[in-house]
Amino acid sequence: MSPPSSLTCGSPPRTFCTLLLFLLLLTSLWPISLLYFTWLYLDWDMPNQGGRCSTWMRKRTIWKYLRDYFPIKLVKTAELPPDRNYVLRAHPHGIMCIGYSCNFCTESNAFSQQFPGLQPFIATLAGLFRLPIYRDFLMFSGFCSVDRQNLDYVLSENPCGQLVVIIVGGAREMLYSGPGQHCLNLLNRKGFVRLALWHGASLVPIYSFGENDIFNVKTFPAESWQYRCQMTLKKLVGYAPCIFFGQSFFSAKSWGLMPFPRPITTVVGRPIDVPQVLHPTEKDVDHYHTLYLKALDRLFEEHKESCGVPADAHLTFL
């Protein structure tokens, strides 16, 4: 069975939603667009106030079809007591972050039963919430802005029971997201550690095995002109375009943009207790960043073979 559109679907749906609103302005249905743009103006700050997660949306049966297509699993290795807040960073980013979308934005793998008392928030690029209609779909699905303003709001609104999954690092990690790749853009990414220290939220290592296997990605040598173009665009717009492909919608043997049905297993590790430090020093940040890297590497090594990863594969931190 073919899967429904991903929770983090690509540019065609985003473009369609935007064009549709402007095209309606040229028809007798123009009041619909006018009403929506009025709503958009009044609701503009909602992505920076925790979003608007819908329990009804999370529990739709369609997400079970999405889960079963790959299939996608959620593995819990330790309890996450709801008496505190948590900060998780999605690894690896992959092309679509489909494992995290399915496991944390829906109830297809019974998140609320496995982690009772926790409210998940999936933080992603703020620019996505400037796209009409698409922004509302994202928020109903549990996404919110990764901007500091929103993360502070979520973790300050309630001192316990908030679980923030941060989807960042994609611009560079996407270039290394082909099958068999386990490269993480993490060595110089420490903002999530500062966030945890500011709010006294526990850090939790997680890894989605198989996330990089659902698309083939064309990589270029670091000295090539193609790679230099990618890095230049990354500096200019914050996004490094990559060339990827999957299978055809009609045939698994032909080229297309449908993801390959490869198993994805998201493993949630043990929490790392972090004290609240309103003014953390670089030493504080480096200490907990190092603890996190070690915990993530240990999680990968303990579960890689059971998730179909060769024993000689190891994480590479960029």
C-alpha atoms as a PDB file:
ATOM      1  CA  MET A   1       0.000   0.000   0.000  1.00  0.00           C
ATOM      2  CA  SER A   2       1.290   3.462  -0.846  1.00  0.00           C
ATOM      3  CA  PRO A   3       1.650   5.834   2.081  1.00  0.00           C
ATOM      4  CA  PRO A   4      -0.255   9.053   2.519  1.00  0.00           C
ATOM      5  CA  SER A   5       1.578  12.330   2.194  1.00  0.00           C
ATOM      6  CA  SER A   6       4.237  12.746   4.836  1.00  0.00           C
ATOM      7  CA  LEU A   7       3.707  15.009   7.796  1.00  0.00           C
ATOM      8  CA  THR A   8       6.753  16.846   6.568  1.00  0.00           C
ATOM      9  CA  CYS A   9       5.875  16.717   2.898  1.00  0.00           C
ATOM     10  CA  GLY A  10       7.933  18.584   0.386  1.00  0.00           C
ATOM     11  CA  SER A  11       7.568  21.725  -1.672  1.00  0.00           C
ATOM     12  CA  PRO A  12       4.720  20.671  -4.070  1.00  0.00           C
ATOM     13  CA  PRO A  13       2.001  20.683  -1.354  1.00  0.00           C
ATOM     14  CA  ARG A  14       3.409  23.890   0.134  1.00  0.00           C
ATOM     15  CA  THR A  15       3.396  25.604  -3.257  1.00  0.00           C
ATOM     16  CA  PHE A  16      -0.076  24.309  -4.117  1.00  0.00           C
ATOM     17  CA  CYS A  17      -1.595  25.669  -0.891  1.00  0.00           C
ATOM     18  CA  THR A  18      -0.121  29.122  -1.460  1.00  0.00           C
ATOM     19  CA  LEU A  19      -1.078  29.305  -5.141  1.00  0.00           C
ATOM     20  CA  LEU A  20      -4.608  28.116  -4.412  1.00  0.00           C
ATOM     21  CA  LEU A  21      -5.305  31.029  -2.071  1.00  0.00           C
ATOM     22  CA  PHE A  22      -4.066  33.592  -4.585  1.00  0.00           C
ATOM     23  CA  LEU A  23      -5.946  31.973  -7.475  1.00  0.00           C
ATOM     24  CA  LEU A  24      -9.178  32.086  -5.481  1.00  0.00           C
ATOM     25  CA  LEU A  25      -8.769  35.870  -5.288  1.00  0.00           C
ATOM     26  CA  LEU A  26      -9.341  35.920  -9.067  1.00  0.00           C
ATOM     27  CA  THR A  27     -12.623  34.021  -8.818  1.00  0.00           C
ATOM     28  CA  SER A  28     -16.041  34.518  -7.242  1.00  0.00           C
ATOM     29  CA  LEU A  29     -14.692  32.626  -4.226  1.00  0.00           C
ATOM     30  CA  TRP A  30     -12.365  35.494  -3.299  1.00  0.00           C
ATOM     31  CA  PRO A  31     -14.037  35.981   0.147  1.00  0.00           C
ATOM     32  CA  ILE A  32     -12.569  32.617   1.213  1.00  0.00           C
ATOM     33  CA  SER A  33      -9.043  33.860   0.603  1.00  0.00           C
ATOM     34  CA  LEU A  34      -9.798  37.195   2.223  1.00  0.00           C
ATOM     35  CA  LEU A  35     -11.137  35.511   5.354  1.00  0.00           C
ATOM     36  CA  TYR A  36      -8.136  33.202   5.529  1.00  0.00           C
ATOM     37  CA  PHE A  37      -5.604  36.022   5.160  1.00  0.00           C
ATOM     38  CA  THR A  38      -7.423  37.870   7.947  1.00  0.00           C
ATOM     39  CA  TRP A  39      -7.134  34.753  10.099  1.00  0.00           C
ATOM     40  CA  LEU A  40      -3.467  34.419   9.140  1.00  0.00           C
ATOM     41  CA  TYR A  41      -2.780  37.961  10.340  1.00  0.00           C
ATOM     42  CA  LEU A  42      -4.520  37.373  13.681  1.00  0.00           C
ATOM     43  CA  ASP A  43      -2.911  33.965  14.185  1.00  0.00           C
ATOM     44  CA  TRP A  44       0.611  34.876  13.020  1.00  0.00           C
ATOM     45  CA  ASP A  45       2.325  34.388  16.410  1.00  0.00           C
ATOM     46  CA  MET A  46       0.760  31.022  17.253  1.00  0.00           C
ATOM     47  CA  PRO A  47       3.791  28.952  16.035  1.00  0.00           C
ATOM     48  CA  ASN A  48       5.846  30.840  18.654  1.00  0.00           C
ATOM     49  CA  GLN A  49       3.338  30.010  21.385  1.00  0.00           C
ATOM     50  CA  GLY A  50       3.500  26.236  21.279  1.00  0.00           C
ATOM     51  CA  GLY A  51       1.463  25.780  18.128  1.00  0.00           C
ATOM     52  CA  ARG A  52      -1.966  24.168  18.088  1.00  0.00           C
ATOM     53  CA  CYS A  53      -1.677  20.409  18.409  1.00  0.00           C
ATOM     54  CA  SER A  54      -4.894  18.489  17.718  1.00  0.00           C
ATOM     55  CA  THR A  55      -5.579  15.204  19.505  1.00  0.00           C
ATOM     56  CA  TRP A  56      -8.127  14.404  16.805  1.00  0.00           C
ATOM     57  CA  MET A  57      -5.446  14.783  14.124  1.00  0.00           C
ATOM     58  CA  ARG A  58      -2.941  12.662  16.079  1.00  0.00           C
ATOM     59  CA  LYS A  59      -5.348   9.737  16.327  1.00  0.00           C
ATOM     60  CA  ARG A  60      -6.431   9.452  12.693  1.00  0.00           C
ATOM     61  CA  THR A  61      -6.225   5.939  11.232  1.00  0.00           C
ATOM     62  CA  ILE A  62      -4.381   7.224   8.166  1.00  0.00           C
ATOM     63  CA  TRP A  63      -1.152   7.517  10.190  1.00  0.00           C
ATOM     64  CA  LYS A  64      -1.256   3.758  10.828  1.00  0.00           C
ATOM     65  CA  TYR A  65      -1.064   3.215   7.077  1.00  0.00           C
ATOM     66  CA  LEU A  66       1.947   5.511   7.000  1.00  0.00           C
ATOM     67  CA  ARG A  67       3.513   3.522   9.875  1.00  0.00           C
ATOM     68  CA  ASP A  68       2.906   0.178   8.192  1.00  0.00           C
ATOM     69  CA  TYR A  69       4.278   1.222   4.794  1.00  0.00           C
ATOM     70  CA  PHE A  70       7.901   1.295   6.012  1.00  0.00           C
ATOM     71  CA  PRO A  71       7.192   0.020   8.807  1.00  0.00           C
ATOM     72  CA  ILE A  72       8.031   2.454  11.634  1.00  0.00           C
ATOM     73  CA  LYS A  73       8.620   1.422  15.264  1.00  0.00           C
ATOM     74  CA  LEU A  74       9.113   3.309  18.524  1.00  0.00           C
ATOM     75  CA  VAL A  75      11.433   1.656  21.068  1.00  0.00           C
ATOM     76  CA  LYS A  76      11.486   2.843  24.677  1.00  0.00           C
ATOM     77  CA  THR A  77      14.641   1.978  26.645  1.00  0.00           C
ATOM     78  CA  ALA A  78      13.979   3.943  29.846  1.00  0.00           C
ATOM     79  CA  GLU A  79      11.201   5.698  31.708  1.00  0.00           C
ATOM     80  CA  LEU A  80      10.700   9.411  31.144  1.00  0.00           C
ATOM     81  CA  PRO A  81       8.873  10.536  34.314  1.00  0.00           C
ATOM     82  CA  PRO A  82       6.374  13.359  33.666  1.00  0.00           C
ATOM     83  CA  ASP A  83       7.694  15.328  36.653  1.00  0.00           C
ATOM     84  CA  ARG A  84      10.171  17.246  34.497  1.00  0.00           C
ATOM     85  CA  ASN A  85      10.664  18.617  30.974  1.00  0.00           C
ATOM     86  CA  TYR A  86      12.759  17.050  28.231  1.00  0.00           C
ATOM     87  CA  VAL A  87      14.785  18.225  25.231  1.00  0.00           C
ATOM     88  CA  LEU A  88      15.398  15.741  22.420  1.00  0.00           C
ATOM     89  CA  ARG A  89      17.320  16.342  19.212  1.00  0.00           C
ATOM     90  CA  ALA A  90      16.300  14.372  16.130  1.00  0.00           C
ATOM     91  CA  HIS A  91      19.095  12.170  14.733  1.00  0.00           C
ATOM     92  CA  PRO A  92      19.594  11.726  11.873  1.00  0.00           C
ATOM     93  CA  HIS A  93      17.658  14.367   9.956  1.00  0.00           C
ATOM     94  CA  GLY A  94      17.374  12.345   6.769  1.00  0.00           C
ATOM     95  CA  ILE A  95      15.346  13.739   3.889  1.00  0.00           C
ATOM     96  CA  MET A  96      11.917  13.773   5.541  1.00  0.00           C
ATOM     97  CA  CYS A  97      12.330  13.061   9.291  1.00  0.00           C
ATOM     98  CA  ILE A  98       9.515  10.598   8.757  1.00  0.00           C
ATOM     99  CA  GLY A  99      10.322   8.445  11.789  1.00  0.00           C
ATOM    100  CA  TYR A 100      10.020  11.349  14.217  1.00  0.00           C
ATOM    101  CA  SER A 101       6.937  12.695  12.500  1.00  0.00           C
ATOM    102  CA  CYS A 102       5.136   9.371  12.785  1.00  0.00           C
ATOM    103  CA  ASN A 103       6.250   8.538  16.333  1.00  0.00           C
ATOM    104  CA  PHE A 104       5.868  11.941  18.006  1.00  0.00           C
ATOM    105  CA  CYS A 105       3.202  13.702  15.918  1.00  0.00           C
ATOM    106  CA  THR A 106       0.756  10.796  15.797  1.00  0.00           C
ATOM    107  CA  GLU A 107      -0.546   8.040  18.032  1.00  0.00           C
ATOM    108  CA  SER A 108       0.170   5.330  15.440  1.00  0.00           C
ATOM    109  CA  ASN A 109       2.762   3.810  17.796  1.00  0.00           C
ATOM    110  CA  ALA A 110       0.869   4.711  20.985  1.00  0.00           C
ATOM    111  CA  PHE A 111       3.204   7.472  22.161  1.00  0.00           C
ATOM    112  CA  SER A 112       0.879   8.600  24.952  1.00  0.00           C
ATOM    113  CA  GLN A 113       0.698   5.050  26.311  1.00  0.00           C
ATOM    114  CA  GLN A 114       4.448   4.489  26.185  1.00  0.00           C
ATOM    115  CA  PHE A 115       5.210   7.911  27.675  1.00  0.00           C
ATOM    116  CA  PRO A 116       2.170   8.838  29.777  1.00  0.00           C
ATOM    117  CA  GLY A 117       1.883  12.391  31.022  1.00  0.00           C
ATOM    118  CA  LEU A 118       4.160  13.878  28.353  1.00  0.00           C
ATOM    119  CA  GLN A 119       3.076  16.416  25.732  1.00  0.00           C
ATOM    120  CA  PRO A 120       5.315  16.252  22.628  1.00  0.00           C
ATOM    121  CA  PHE A 121       6.249  19.367  20.645  1.00  0.00           C
ATOM    122  CA  ILE A 122       8.173  18.943  17.393  1.00  0.00           C
ATOM    123  CA  ALA A 123      10.180  22.092  16.670  1.00  0.00           C
ATOM    124  CA  THR A 124      11.130  22.744  13.065  1.00  0.00           C
ATOM    125  CA  LEU A 125      12.071  25.634  10.744  1.00  0.00           C
ATOM    126  CA  ALA A 126      10.193  28.832  11.508  1.00  0.00           C
ATOM    127  CA  GLY A 127       9.932  29.656   7.786  1.00  0.00           C
ATOM    128  CA  LEU A 128       7.513  26.768   7.221  1.00  0.00           C
ATOM    129  CA  PHE A 129       4.911  28.555   9.346  1.00  0.00           C
ATOM    130  CA  ARG A 130       4.821  31.496   6.960  1.00  0.00           C
ATOM    131  CA  LEU A 131       3.229  29.307   4.282  1.00  0.00           C
ATOM    132  CA  PRO A 132      -0.577  29.655   4.169  1.00  0.00           C
ATOM    133  CA  ILE A 133      -2.679  26.566   5.015  1.00  0.00           C
ATOM    134  CA  TYR A 134       0.423  24.368   5.217  1.00  0.00           C
ATOM    135  CA  ARG A 135       1.314  26.091   8.511  1.00  0.00           C
ATOM    136  CA  ASP A 136      -2.054  25.137   9.980  1.00  0.00           C
ATOM    137  CA  PHE A 137      -1.618  21.520   8.936  1.00  0.00           C
ATOM    138  CA  LEU A 138       1.810  21.465  10.600  1.00  0.00           C
ATOM    139  CA  MET A 139       0.504  22.952  13.840  1.00  0.00           C
ATOM    140  CA  PHE A 140      -2.500  20.608  14.014  1.00  0.00           C
ATOM    141  CA  SER A 141      -0.012  17.754  13.574  1.00  0.00           C
ATOM    142  CA  GLY A 142       2.067  18.885  16.545  1.00  0.00           C
ATOM    143  CA  PHE A 143       4.776  21.008  14.934  1.00  0.00           C
ATOM    144  CA  CYS A 144       5.869  24.399  16.223  1.00  0.00           C
ATOM    145  CA  SER A 145       8.638  26.900  15.530  1.00  0.00           C
ATOM    146  CA  VAL A 146      12.233  26.154  16.512  1.00  0.00           C
ATOM    147  CA  ASP A 147      12.805  29.844  17.310  1.00  0.00           C
ATOM    148  CA  ARG A 148      14.139  30.602  20.782  1.00  0.00           C
ATOM    149  CA  GLN A 149      10.970  32.527  21.631  1.00  0.00           C
ATOM    150  CA  ASN A 150       8.789  29.466  21.122  1.00  0.00           C
ATOM    151  CA  LEU A 151      11.125  26.999  22.851  1.00  0.00           C
ATOM    152  CA  ASP A 152      11.306  29.262  25.893  1.00  0.00           C
ATOM    153  CA  TYR A 153       7.524  29.569  25.871  1.00  0.00           C
ATOM    154  CA  VAL A 154       6.954  25.795  25.729  1.00  0.00           C
ATOM    155  CA  LEU A 155       9.474  24.925  28.447  1.00  0.00           C
ATOM    156  CA  SER A 156       8.380  27.812  30.693  1.00  0.00           C
ATOM    157  CA  GLU A 157       4.636  27.344  30.312  1.00  0.00           C
ATOM    158  CA  ASN A 158       4.721  24.197  32.407  1.00  0.00           C
ATOM    159  CA  PRO A 159       7.643  23.043  34.606  1.00  0.00           C
ATOM    160  CA  CYS A 160       6.915  19.394  33.880  1.00  0.00           C
ATOM    161  CA  GLY A 161       5.513  17.090  31.221  1.00  0.00           C
ATOM    162  CA  GLN A 162       6.772  18.979  28.155  1.00  0.00           C
ATOM    163  CA  LEU A 163       8.851  17.045  25.614  1.00  0.00           C
ATOM    164  CA  VAL A 164      10.488  19.100  22.867  1.00  0.00           C
ATOM    165  CA  VAL A 165      11.914  17.321  19.827  1.00  0.00           C
ATOM    166  CA  ILE A 166      14.195  19.681  17.898  1.00  0.00           C
ATOM    167  CA  ILE A 167      14.578  18.994  14.176  1.00  0.00           C
ATOM    168  CA  VAL A 168      17.632  20.989  13.112  1.00  0.00           C
ATOM    169  CA  GLY A 169      20.937  20.334  11.362  1.00  0.00           C
ATOM    170  CA  GLY A 170      19.198  19.281   8.178  1.00  0.00           C
ATOM    171  CA  ALA A 171      20.969  21.658   5.818  1.00  0.00           C
ATOM    172  CA  ARG A 172      24.234  19.768   6.164  1.00  0.00           C
ATOM    173  CA  GLU A 173      23.046  16.370   7.362  1.00  0.00           C
ATOM    174  CA  MET A 174      20.810  15.950   4.321  1.00  0.00           C
ATOM    175  CA  LEU A 175      23.958  15.824   2.179  1.00  0.00           C
ATOM    176  CA  TYR A 176      25.023  12.704   4.113  1.00  0.00           C
ATOM    177  CA  SER A 177      21.646  11.027   4.431  1.00  0.00           C
ATOM    178  CA  GLY A 178      21.965   8.185   1.936  1.00  0.00           C
ATOM    179  CA  PRO A 179      21.669   4.474   2.780  1.00  0.00           C
ATOM    180  CA  GLY A 180      24.357   3.280   5.165  1.00  0.00           C
ATOM    181  CA  GLN A 181      25.326   6.821   6.215  1.00  0.00           C
ATOM    182  CA  HIS A 182      25.498   7.727   9.907  1.00  0.00           C
ATOM    183  CA  CYS A 183      26.936  11.256   9.886  1.00  0.00           C
ATOM    184  CA  LEU A 184      25.576  13.815  12.334  1.00  0.00           C
ATOM    185  CA  ASN A 185      26.125  17.572  12.207  1.00  0.00           C
ATOM    186  CA  LEU A 186      26.566  17.858  15.956  1.00  0.00           C
ATOM    187  CA  LEU A 187      30.094  18.787  17.058  1.00  0.00           C
ATOM    188  CA  ASN A 188      29.449  22.539  16.922  1.00  0.00           C
ATOM    189  CA  ARG A 189      25.699  22.417  17.525  1.00  0.00           C
ATOM    190  CA  LYS A 190      25.258  23.232  21.216  1.00  0.00           C
ATOM    191  CA  GLY A 191      22.180  25.449  21.301  1.00  0.00           C
ATOM    192  CA  PHE A 192      19.956  22.593  22.452  1.00  0.00           C
ATOM    193  CA  VAL A 193      22.286  22.043  25.422  1.00  0.00           C
ATOM    194  CA  ARG A 194      22.056  25.731  26.404  1.00  0.00           C
ATOM    195  CA  LEU A 195      18.274  25.478  26.127  1.00  0.00           C
ATOM    196  CA  ALA A 196      18.252  22.497  28.489  1.00  0.00           C
ATOM    197  CA  LEU A 197      20.463  24.341  30.992  1.00  0.00           C
ATOM    198  CA  TRP A 198      18.341  27.505  30.901  1.00  0.00           C
ATOM    199  CA  HIS A 199      15.235  25.513  31.798  1.00  0.00           C
ATOM    200  CA  GLY A 200      16.693  22.591  33.752  1.00  0.00           C
ATOM    201  CA  ALA A 201      15.256  20.152  31.199  1.00  0.00           C
ATOM    202  CA  SER A 202      16.714  16.665  30.860  1.00  0.00           C
ATOM    203  CA  LEU A 203      18.522  15.806  27.631  1.00  0.00           C
ATOM    204  CA  VAL A 204      17.430  12.583  25.933  1.00  0.00           C
ATOM    205  CA  PRO A 205      19.471  10.894  23.160  1.00  0.00           C
ATOM    206  CA  ILE A 206      17.363   9.423  20.351  1.00  0.00           C
ATOM    207  CA  TYR A 207      18.256   7.835  17.031  1.00  0.00           C
ATOM    208  CA  SER A 208      16.070   6.719  14.128  1.00  0.00           C
ATOM    209  CA  PHE A 209      17.695   3.690  12.542  1.00  0.00           C
ATOM    210  CA  GLY A 210      16.715   3.408   8.883  1.00  0.00           C
ATOM    211  CA  GLU A 211      15.827   7.101   8.468  1.00  0.00           C
ATOM    212  CA  ASN A 212      18.641   7.493   5.935  1.00  0.00           C
ATOM    213  CA  ASP A 213      17.673   4.371   3.980  1.00  0.00           C
ATOM    214  CA  ILE A 214      14.372   5.520   2.480  1.00  0.00           C
ATOM    215  CA  PHE A 215      15.984   7.638  -0.257  1.00  0.00           C
ATOM    216  CA  ASN A 216      19.116   7.428  -2.373  1.00  0.00           C
ATOM    217  CA  VAL A 217      21.130  10.654  -2.115  1.00  0.00           C
ATOM    218  CA  LYS A 218      23.724  11.908  -4.580  1.00  0.00           C
ATOM    219  CA  THR A 219      26.841  13.066  -2.736  1.00  0.00           C
ATOM    220  CA  PHE A 220      29.704  15.119  -4.136  1.00  0.00           C
ATOM    221  CA  PRO A 221      33.376  15.238  -3.076  1.00  0.00           C
ATOM    222  CA  ALA A 222      34.277  18.189  -0.825  1.00  0.00           C
ATOM    223  CA  GLU A 223      36.584  19.597  -3.518  1.00  0.00           C
ATOM    224  CA  SER A 224      33.954  19.473  -6.297  1.00  0.00           C
ATOM    225  CA  TRP A 225      32.208  22.555  -7.685  1.00  0.00           C
ATOM    226  CA  GLN A 226      28.820  20.974  -6.929  1.00  0.00           C
ATOM    227  CA  TYR A 227      29.654  20.694  -3.232  1.00  0.00           C
ATOM    228  CA  ARG A 228      30.943  24.278  -3.172  1.00  0.00           C
ATOM    229  CA  CYS A 229      27.661  25.439  -4.709  1.00  0.00           C
ATOM    230  CA  GLN A 230      25.711  23.573  -2.044  1.00  0.00           C
ATOM    231  CA  MET A 231      27.739  25.163   0.742  1.00  0.00           C
ATOM    232  CA  THR A 232      27.408  28.624  -0.831  1.00  0.00           C
ATOM    233  CA  LEU A 233      23.629  28.296  -0.962  1.00  0.00           C
ATOM    234  CA  LYS A 234      23.621  27.043   2.602  1.00  0.00           C
ATOM    235  CA  LYS A 235      25.392  30.213   3.744  1.00  0.00           C
ATOM    236  CA  LEU A 236      23.068  32.440   1.715  1.00  0.00           C
ATOM    237  CA  VAL A 237      19.671  30.892   2.463  1.00  0.00           C
ATOM    238  CA  GLY A 238      20.392  28.420   5.278  1.00  0.00           C
ATOM    239  CA  TYR A 239      19.542  25.425   3.089  1.00  0.00           C
ATOM    240  CA  ALA A 240      21.830  23.152   1.084  1.00  0.00           C
ATOM    241  CA  PRO A 241      19.853  21.586  -1.793  1.00  0.00           C
ATOM    242  CA  CYS A 242      20.575  17.925  -2.405  1.00  0.00           C
ATOM    243  CA  ILE A 243      19.726  15.444  -5.159  1.00  0.00           C
ATOM    244  CA  PHE A 244      17.707  12.466  -3.959  1.00  0.00           C
ATOM    245  CA  PHE A 245      15.304   9.895  -5.371  1.00  0.00           C
ATOM    246  CA  GLY A 246      13.227   6.941  -4.295  1.00  0.00           C
ATOM    247  CA  GLN A 247      10.847   4.696  -6.202  1.00  0.00           C
ATOM    248  CA  SER A 248       7.953   5.318  -8.532  1.00  0.00           C
ATOM    249  CA  PHE A 249       4.416   5.559  -7.187  1.00  0.00           C
ATOM    250  CA  PHE A 250       3.416   2.747  -9.547  1.00  0.00           C
ATOM    251  CA  SER A 251       6.471   0.500  -9.519  1.00  0.00           C
ATOM    252  CA  ALA A 252       9.211  -0.272  -6.992  1.00  0.00           C
ATOM    253  CA  LYS A 253      11.633  -0.910  -9.865  1.00  0.00           C
ATOM    254  CA  SER A 254      11.437   2.527 -11.445  1.00  0.00           C
ATOM    255  CA  TRP A 255      12.779   5.914 -10.336  1.00  0.00           C
ATOM    256  CA  GLY A 256      10.534   8.334  -8.483  1.00  0.00           C
ATOM    257  CA  LEU A 257      10.032  10.464  -5.371  1.00  0.00           C
ATOM    258  CA  MET A 258       8.182   7.909  -3.258  1.00  0.00           C
ATOM    259  CA  PRO A 259      10.326   6.757  -0.311  1.00  0.00           C
ATOM    260  CA  PHE A 260      11.534   3.172  -0.329  1.00  0.00           C
ATOM    261  CA  PRO A 261       9.666   0.938   2.171  1.00  0.00           C
ATOM    262  CA  ARG A 262      12.593   0.406   4.541  1.00  0.00           C
ATOM    263  CA  PRO A 263      12.132  -0.309   8.282  1.00  0.00           C
ATOM    264  CA  ILE A 264      12.611   2.707  10.580  1.00  0.00           C
ATOM    265  CA  THR A 265      13.135   2.222  14.296  1.00  0.00           C
ATOM    266  CA  THR A 266      13.256   5.260  16.580  1.00  0.00           C
ATOM    267  CA  VAL A 267      15.063   4.374  19.803  1.00  0.00           C
ATOM    268  CA  VAL A 268      14.587   6.685  22.798  1.00  0.00           C
ATOM    269  CA  GLY A 269      17.497   6.533  25.256  1.00  0.00           C
ATOM    270  CA  ARG A 270      17.951   7.271  28.939  1.00  0.00           C
ATOM    271  CA  PRO A 271      17.548  10.897  30.069  1.00  0.00           C
ATOM    272  CA  ILE A 272      20.565  12.925  31.165  1.00  0.00           C
ATOM    273  CA  ASP A 273      19.665  15.050  34.187  1.00  0.00           C
ATOM    274  CA  VAL A 274      20.554  18.716  33.647  1.00  0.00           C
ATOM    275  CA  PRO A 275      20.414  21.374  36.408  1.00  0.00           C
ATOM    276  CA  GLN A 276      18.868  24.751  35.762  1.00  0.00           C
ATOM    277  CA  VAL A 277      21.618  27.296  35.091  1.00  0.00           C
ATOM    278  CA  LEU A 278      20.299  30.681  33.981  1.00  0.00           C
ATOM    279  CA  HIS A 279      23.740  31.877  32.903  1.00  0.00           C
ATOM    280  CA  PRO A 280      25.664  28.781  31.795  1.00  0.00           C
ATOM    281  CA  THR A 281      29.368  29.117  31.036  1.00  0.00           C
ATOM    282  CA  GLU A 282      31.038  27.540  28.011  1.00  0.00           C
ATOM    283  CA  LYS A 283      32.451  24.963  30.399  1.00  0.00           C
ATOM    284  CA  ASP A 284      28.942  24.040  31.541  1.00  0.00           C
ATOM    285  CA  VAL A 285      27.720  23.743  27.951  1.00  0.00           C
ATOM    286  CA  ASP A 286      30.743  21.707  26.837  1.00  0.00           C
ATOM    287  CA  HIS A 287      30.361  19.337  29.777  1.00  0.00           C
ATOM    288  CA  TYR A 288      26.764  18.390  29.039  1.00  0.00           C
ATOM    289  CA  HIS A 289      27.376  18.430  25.299  1.00  0.00           C
ATOM    290  CA  THR A 290      30.129  15.837  25.788  1.00  0.00           C
ATOM    291  CA  LEU A 291      27.847  13.738  28.012  1.00  0.00           C
ATOM    292  CA  TYR A 292      25.199  13.868  25.308  1.00  0.00           C
ATOM    293  CA  LEU A 293      27.598  12.800  22.531  1.00  0.00           C
ATOM    294  CA  LYS A 294      28.773   9.842  24.603  1.00  0.00           C
ATOM    295  CA  ALA A 295      25.218   8.800  25.458  1.00  0.00           C
ATOM    296  CA  LEU A 296      24.134   9.046  21.821  1.00  0.00           C
ATOM    297  CA  ASP A 297      27.125   7.026  20.633  1.00  0.00           C
ATOM    298  CA  ARG A 298      26.420   4.386  23.289  1.00  0.00           C
ATOM    299  CA  LEU A 299      22.756   4.218  22.258  1.00  0.00           C
ATOM    300  CA  PHE A 300      23.774   3.689  18.628  1.00  0.00           C
ATOM    301  CA  GLU A 301      26.253   0.935  19.470  1.00  0.00           C
ATOM    302  CA  GLU A 302      23.816  -0.929  21.737  1.00  0.00           C
ATOM    303  CA  HIS A 303      20.954  -1.037  19.234  1.00  0.00           C
ATOM    304  CA  LYS A 304      22.527  -0.939  15.768  1.00  0.00           C
ATOM    305  CA  GLU A 305      22.664  -4.671  15.097  1.00  0.00           C
ATOM    306  CA  SER A 306      19.108  -5.320  16.285  1.00  0.00           C
ATOM    307  CA  CYS A 307      18.007  -2.556  13.878  1.00  0.00           C
ATOM    308  CA  GLY A 308      19.790  -4.016  10.857  1.00  0.00           C
ATOM    309  CA  VAL A 309      22.932  -1.875  10.934  1.00  0.00           C
ATOM    310  CA  PRO A 310      26.244  -3.726  10.333  1.00  0.00           C
ATOM    311  CA  ALA A 311      28.435  -4.291  13.411  1.00  0.00           C
ATOM    312  CA  ASP A 312      31.327  -2.357  11.835  1.00  0.00           C
ATOM    313  CA  ALA A 313      29.204   0.810  11.321  1.00  0.00           C
ATOM    314  CA  HIS A 314      29.792   3.713  13.701  1.00  0.00           C
ATOM    315  CA  LEU A 315      28.520   7.251  14.193  1.00  0.00           C
ATOM    316  CA  THR A 316      30.502  10.104  12.675  1.00  0.00           C
ATOM    317  CA  PHE A 317      30.157  13.522  14.279  1.00  0.00           C
ATOM    318  CA  LEU A 318      30.716  16.450  11.896  1.00  0.00           C
END
